[in-house]
Amino acid sequence: GAPRRAAASRVLAAITPPKSHTEPAAAASPPANPGLRPVSDAAANSQKALAQLQALGGTNRYASEPKSSIVSLGLSVHNTPVEIREKLAMSSDQWSKAIAELTSYPHIEEAAVLSTCNRMEVYVVALSWHRGVREVEHWMTTRSGMELEDLRQYLFLLRDRNATNHLLRVAGGLESLVLGEGQILAQVKSVYQEGQNAAGFGRHMNGLFKAAVTAGKRVRSETTIASGAVSVSSAAAELCQMKLPSGDYNDANIMIVGAGTMSKLLVKHLASKGCSKVTLVNRSMGSAEALAAEFPEMTFDIKLSPDLLAATAEADVVFTASSSDEPLLTKENMAALPAASDKVGGVRRLFDIAVPRNITSDVDEVEGNKVFNVDDLKEVVDKNKEARQQAAREAEALLEEELLGFEAWRDSLETVPTIKKLRTKAESIRTAELEKAIGRLGDGLTKKQRKTVEELTKGIVNKLLHGPMQALRSDGDDPAAVSETLVNMHALERMFSLQGEEKGAG
């Protein structure tokens, strides 16, 4: 009736992304205004998920959802500026806490969080997908401190097949700013590994991220997408070389802040491009020395964090890749520093590849300083993109195979409740009929005779159920076999009236 339609309209209004996220055509062609960020495939596919919700209309929504949904909401570099992404960014040691928070909501059974410098994506298994979306949005606004309306214009929303396909594409490097970059696969693998210790990272999330890791490995081993592909760190090194007047790192004093994975990759790419000396600033001496030991061909001048400003004053190029939650370089402290050397035209170039950012954007306002962040790497991306397009098309076919495999595995899980219901119903009938028979026989049966009769009834039931049970079992590896199993499942549910059993139990 009207109240139900009104309720459905309110739900739609609450989770509908902006128009640019619900028009597939936007993903296929560049925006008319070159100043606008392109819409990702994930955003374009959001319309499909929303259309499914709208189609539920005035029907009983729970009855329309035979199984829980895999839902993904997120932000990516393709359509969200870094100042928004960093409000939700989190380090890997916070993932378990985030999973616990998400699964504390009533309609979220499982959860996973993928947070990198280029994306922040939440994956959940939701009992009711539209309620699950609302709960993820609530968690995001609570964590970021942003108003829902301000956040929603950047969010993409994907469900089931689209959500699964998106994660496989992410792991394969097809959604990366730098097409085919390898670091994202390691990050997806980290989510899978961290999830093993999180209670809310359940069977579906485990299977989903395991499939994503497998897909990512196949894309890189069976296509040429990784040939010449670069990570964010490599793109930053290349952009720096493009911006230096001479194009030679050795004409500049190079400084790196942080000694983690990003910095290690950065040093690797700087060394490959001929850089022979860097200043390395880090919070601990041990991590910095360990990094330096891996590159004996380079000269390192290691300094600790208290010397950051003094080291920056002597640097012509600064790369920041620290995990600090607070900015390290600001307009105020940079304004007091001398200009860079004449070899680089008196301009200090700062490349901030950390999320949250290590350098405030207003440092750009200080004369003689130019700041670049991860969003500025598109200049490098555009230069390298064309060479990897063919490999990306080859990767699509591989990802489709992995997608079908995961869906078959997930569909195979549907038969588990039917198996349980069938066994429960059979056992209920067996025990009821056995008690009737024992009652008619009176007290004349010995314990041994009673046990013999009971074992007889169990044997009959087990033999009768053997065929149906075999028809319901599938390992999920063969999509065709799974489809046949699901047909058998629906047939058995009708034959034994198991749908009624489920409703009665619920």
GROMACS .gro file of C-alpha atoms in nm, residues 34-253:
model
  220
   34PRO     CA    1   3.802   1.837  -1.810
   35GLY     CA    2   3.822   1.971  -1.453
   36LEU     CA    3   3.589   1.696  -1.327
   37ARG     CA    4   3.725   1.364  -1.211
   38PRO     CA    5   3.624   1.061  -1.425
   39VAL     CA    6   3.357   0.827  -1.296
   40SER     CA    7   3.486   0.475  -1.223
   41ASP     CA    8   3.329   0.149  -1.339
   42ALA     CA    9   3.232   0.088  -0.978
   43ALA     CA   10   3.035   0.410  -0.969
   44ALA     CA   11   2.867   0.338  -1.301
   45ASN     CA   12   2.753  -0.005  -1.185
   46SER     CA   13   2.589   0.150  -0.879
   47GLN     CA   14   2.274   0.204  -1.084
   48LYS     CA   15   2.226  -0.171  -1.120
   49ALA     CA   16   2.225  -0.220  -0.744
   50LEU     CA   17   1.985   0.069  -0.693
   51ALA     CA   18   1.752  -0.060  -0.966
   52GLN     CA   19   1.731  -0.392  -0.782
   53LEU     CA   20   1.626  -0.213  -0.465
   54GLN     CA   21   1.367  -0.007  -0.649
   55ALA     CA   22   1.225  -0.321  -0.811
   56LEU     CA   23   1.137  -0.453  -0.466
   57GLY     CA   24   0.882  -0.170  -0.443
   58GLY     CA   25   0.578  -0.263  -0.237
   59THR     CA   26   0.669  -0.630  -0.188
   60ASN     CA   27   0.802  -0.786   0.127
   61ARG     CA   28   1.171  -0.703   0.091
   62TYR     CA   29   1.294  -0.976   0.321
   63ALA     CA   30   1.095  -1.237   0.126
   64SER     CA   31   1.265  -1.111  -0.191
   65GLU     CA   32   1.612  -1.185  -0.047
   66PRO     CA   33   1.659  -1.563  -0.038
   67LYS     CA   34   2.019  -1.521   0.077
   68SER     CA   35   2.233  -1.249   0.227
   69SER     CA   36   2.397  -1.000  -0.008
   70ILE     CA   37   2.760  -0.903  -0.058
   71VAL     CA   38   2.765  -0.523  -0.061
   72SER     CA   39   3.052  -0.284  -0.127
   73LEU     CA   40   3.060   0.088  -0.054
   74GLY     CA   41   3.369   0.293  -0.106
   75LEU     CA   42   3.575   0.585  -0.227
   76SER     CA   43   3.850   0.573  -0.487
   77VAL     CA   44   4.108   0.800  -0.644
   78HIS     CA   45   3.901   0.803  -0.964
   79ASN     CA   46   3.625   1.020  -0.819
   80THR     CA   47   3.724   1.127  -0.467
   81PRO     CA   48   3.990   1.387  -0.379
   82VAL     CA   49   4.256   1.292  -0.128
   83GLU     CA   50   4.125   1.536   0.134
   84ILE     CA   51   3.806   1.326   0.151
   85ARG     CA   52   3.974   0.984   0.129
   86GLU     CA   53   4.209   1.059   0.414
   87LYS     CA   54   3.916   1.117   0.653
   88LEU     CA   55   3.835   0.745   0.628
   89ALA     CA   56   4.185   0.607   0.572
   90MET     CA   57   4.316   0.360   0.829
   91SER     CA   58   4.627   0.150   0.879
   92SER     CA   59   4.617  -0.231   0.877
   93ASP     CA   60   4.635  -0.253   1.256
   94GLN     CA   61   4.293  -0.083   1.270
   95TRP     CA   62   4.118  -0.323   1.029
   96SER     CA   63   4.015  -0.577   1.294
   97LYS     CA   64   3.858  -0.305   1.507
   98ALA     CA   65   3.671  -0.171   1.201
   99ILE     CA   66   3.540  -0.522   1.124
  100ALA     CA   67   3.418  -0.558   1.482
  101GLU     CA   68   3.244  -0.220   1.466
  102LEU     CA   69   3.073  -0.300   1.136
  103THR     CA   70   2.954  -0.646   1.242
  104SER     CA   71   2.806  -0.500   1.561
  105TYR     CA   72   2.529  -0.354   1.344
  106PRO     CA   73   2.215  -0.575   1.337
  107HIS     CA   74   2.206  -0.642   0.960
  108ILE     CA   75   2.581  -0.693   0.894
  109GLU     CA   76   2.701  -1.053   0.933
  110GLU     CA   77   3.057  -1.020   0.797
  111ALA     CA   78   3.285  -0.733   0.699
  112ALA     CA   79   3.622  -0.642   0.549
  113VAL     CA   80   3.802  -0.312   0.492
  114LEU     CA   81   4.047  -0.234   0.211
  115SER     CA   82   4.225   0.095   0.283
  116THR     CA   83   4.514   0.216   0.064
  117CYS     CA   84   4.645   0.552  -0.053
  118ASN     CA   85   4.412   0.534  -0.355
  119ARG     CA   86   4.096   0.380  -0.213
  120MET     CA   87   3.891   0.310   0.098
  121GLU     CA   88   3.639   0.030   0.041
  122VAL     CA   89   3.411  -0.155   0.280
  123TYR     CA   90   3.278  -0.502   0.194
  124VAL     CA   91   2.998  -0.655   0.400
  125VAL     CA   92   2.766  -0.953   0.397
  126ALA     CA   93   2.428  -0.799   0.477
  127LEU     CA   94   2.117  -0.986   0.591
  128SER     CA   95   1.913  -0.714   0.423
  129TRP     CA   96   2.111  -0.526   0.165
  130HIS     CA   97   1.932  -0.191   0.186
  131ARG     CA   98   1.957  -0.191   0.567
  132GLY     CA   99   2.318  -0.304   0.540
  133VAL     CA  100   2.392  -0.004   0.317
  134ARG     CA  101   2.239   0.232   0.571
  135GLU     CA  102   2.449   0.081   0.848
  136VAL     CA  103   2.775   0.106   0.652
  137GLU     CA  104   2.693   0.469   0.572
  138HIS     CA  105   2.633   0.535   0.941
  139TRP     CA  106   2.970   0.380   1.029
  140MET     CA  107   3.145   0.587   0.761
  141THR     CA  108   2.994   0.916   0.874
  142THR     CA  109   3.070   0.838   1.238
  143ARG     CA  110   3.433   0.759   1.158
  144SER     CA  111   3.494   1.044   0.915
  145GLY     CA  112   3.300   1.315   1.097
  146MET     CA  113   3.142   1.412   0.764
  147GLU     CA  114   2.777   1.480   0.698
  148LEU     CA  115   2.612   1.198   0.503
  149GLU     CA  116   2.508   1.427   0.218
  150ASP     CA  117   2.867   1.549   0.178
  151LEU     CA  118   3.008   1.195   0.181
  152ARG     CA  119   2.742   1.035  -0.039
  153GLN     CA  120   2.834   1.234  -0.350
  154TYR     CA  121   3.164   1.043  -0.365
  155LEU     CA  122   3.050   0.692  -0.264
  156PHE     CA  123   3.006   0.405  -0.504
  157LEU     CA  124   2.758   0.127  -0.419
  158LEU     CA  125   2.781  -0.226  -0.557
  159ARG     CA  126   2.597  -0.548  -0.483
  160ASP     CA  127   2.670  -0.921  -0.523
  161ARG     CA  128   2.810  -0.988  -0.876
  162ASN     CA  129   2.912  -0.624  -0.929
  163ALA     CA  130   3.074  -0.603  -0.586
  164THR     CA  131   3.262  -0.929  -0.642
  165ASN     CA  132   3.372  -0.830  -0.991
  166HIS     CA  133   3.494  -0.493  -0.862
  167LEU     CA  134   3.719  -0.652  -0.598
  168LEU     CA  135   3.862  -0.896  -0.855
  169ARG     CA  136   3.937  -0.599  -1.083
  170VAL     CA  137   4.100  -0.414  -0.793
  171ALA     CA  138   4.322  -0.712  -0.712
  172GLY     CA  139   4.410  -0.749  -1.080
  173GLY     CA  140   4.522  -0.385  -1.098
  174LEU     CA  141   4.247  -0.289  -1.345
  175GLU     CA  142   4.097  -0.029  -1.111
  176SER     CA  143   4.431   0.120  -1.008
  177LEU     CA  144   4.536   0.473  -1.090
  178VAL     CA  145   4.844   0.314  -1.245
  179LEU     CA  146   4.696   0.029  -1.451
  180GLY     CA  147   4.840  -0.308  -1.352
  181GLU     CA  148   5.044  -0.185  -1.054
  182GLY     CA  149   5.149  -0.467  -0.825
  183GLN     CA  150   5.126  -0.312  -0.480
  184ILE     CA  151   4.745  -0.341  -0.464
  185LEU     CA  152   4.759  -0.722  -0.484
  186ALA     CA  153   4.984  -0.728  -0.177
  187GLN     CA  154   4.735  -0.499  -0.001
  188VAL     CA  155   4.437  -0.723  -0.089
  189LYS     CA  156   4.638  -1.022   0.036
  190SER     CA  157   4.702  -0.834   0.362
  191VAL     CA  158   4.326  -0.791   0.412
  192TYR     CA  159   4.284  -1.167   0.367
  193GLN     CA  160   4.566  -1.245   0.611
  194GLU     CA  161   4.453  -0.993   0.874
  195GLY     CA  162   4.100  -1.126   0.841
  196GLN     CA  163   4.203  -1.470   0.966
  197ASN     CA  164   4.225  -1.321   1.316
  198ALA     CA  165   3.898  -1.124   1.299
  199ALA     CA  166   3.572  -1.290   1.408
  200GLY     CA  167   3.365  -1.082   1.165
  201PHE     CA  168   3.573  -1.189   0.863
  202GLY     CA  169   3.356  -1.493   0.802
  203ARG     CA  170   3.312  -1.764   0.541
  204HIS     CA  171   3.193  -1.537   0.259
  205MET     CA  172   3.457  -1.265   0.311
  206ASN     CA  173   3.723  -1.533   0.341
  207GLY     CA  174   3.611  -1.688   0.011
  208LEU     CA  175   3.576  -1.350  -0.160
  209PHE     CA  176   3.924  -1.221  -0.074
  210LYS     CA  177   4.083  -1.561  -0.141
  211ALA     CA  178   3.926  -1.549  -0.489
  212ALA     CA  179   4.054  -1.192  -0.533
  213VAL     CA  180   4.412  -1.291  -0.446
  214THR     CA  181   4.393  -1.585  -0.690
  215ALA     CA  182   4.253  -1.358  -0.962
  216GLY     CA  183   4.526  -1.099  -0.906
  217LYS     CA  184   4.799  -1.360  -0.932
  218ARG     CA  185   4.651  -1.502  -1.253
  219VAL     CA  186   4.626  -1.160  -1.416
  220ARG     CA  187   4.994  -1.091  -1.349
  221SER     CA  188   5.122  -1.436  -1.444
  222GLU     CA  189   4.904  -1.498  -1.753
  223THR     CA  190   4.904  -1.150  -1.911
  224THR     CA  191   5.164  -0.881  -1.976
  225ILE     CA  192   4.983  -0.620  -1.767
  226ALA     CA  193   5.269  -0.607  -1.518
  227SER     CA  194   5.525  -0.533  -1.789
  228GLY     CA  195   5.634  -0.177  -1.736
  229ALA     CA  196   5.357  -0.126  -1.483
  230VAL     CA  197   5.449   0.098  -1.194
  231SER     CA  198   5.343   0.135  -0.833
  232VAL     CA  199   5.244   0.466  -0.675
  233SER     CA  200   5.603   0.497  -0.551
  234SER     CA  201   5.740   0.439  -0.901
  235ALA     CA  202   5.496   0.689  -1.049
  236ALA     CA  203   5.608   0.947  -0.793
  237ALA     CA  204   5.975   0.886  -0.883
  238GLU     CA  205   5.892   0.924  -1.251
  239LEU     CA  206   5.689   1.240  -1.195
  240CYS     CA  207   5.977   1.389  -0.999
  241GLN     CA  208   6.217   1.319  -1.284
  242MET     CA  209   5.974   1.487  -1.525
  243LYS     CA  210   5.958   1.798  -1.303
  244LEU     CA  211   6.331   1.842  -1.237
  245PRO     CA  212   6.485   2.097  -1.481
  246SER     CA  213   6.770   1.863  -1.578
  247GLY     CA  214   6.580   1.537  -1.532
  248ASP     CA  215   6.876   1.413  -1.325
  249TYR     CA  216   6.824   1.315  -0.960
  250ASN     CA  217   7.191   1.373  -0.885
  251ASP     CA  218   7.146   1.743  -0.957
  252ALA     CA  219   6.919   1.766  -0.652
  253ASN     CA  220   6.936   1.689  -0.283
   0.00000   0.00000   0.00000
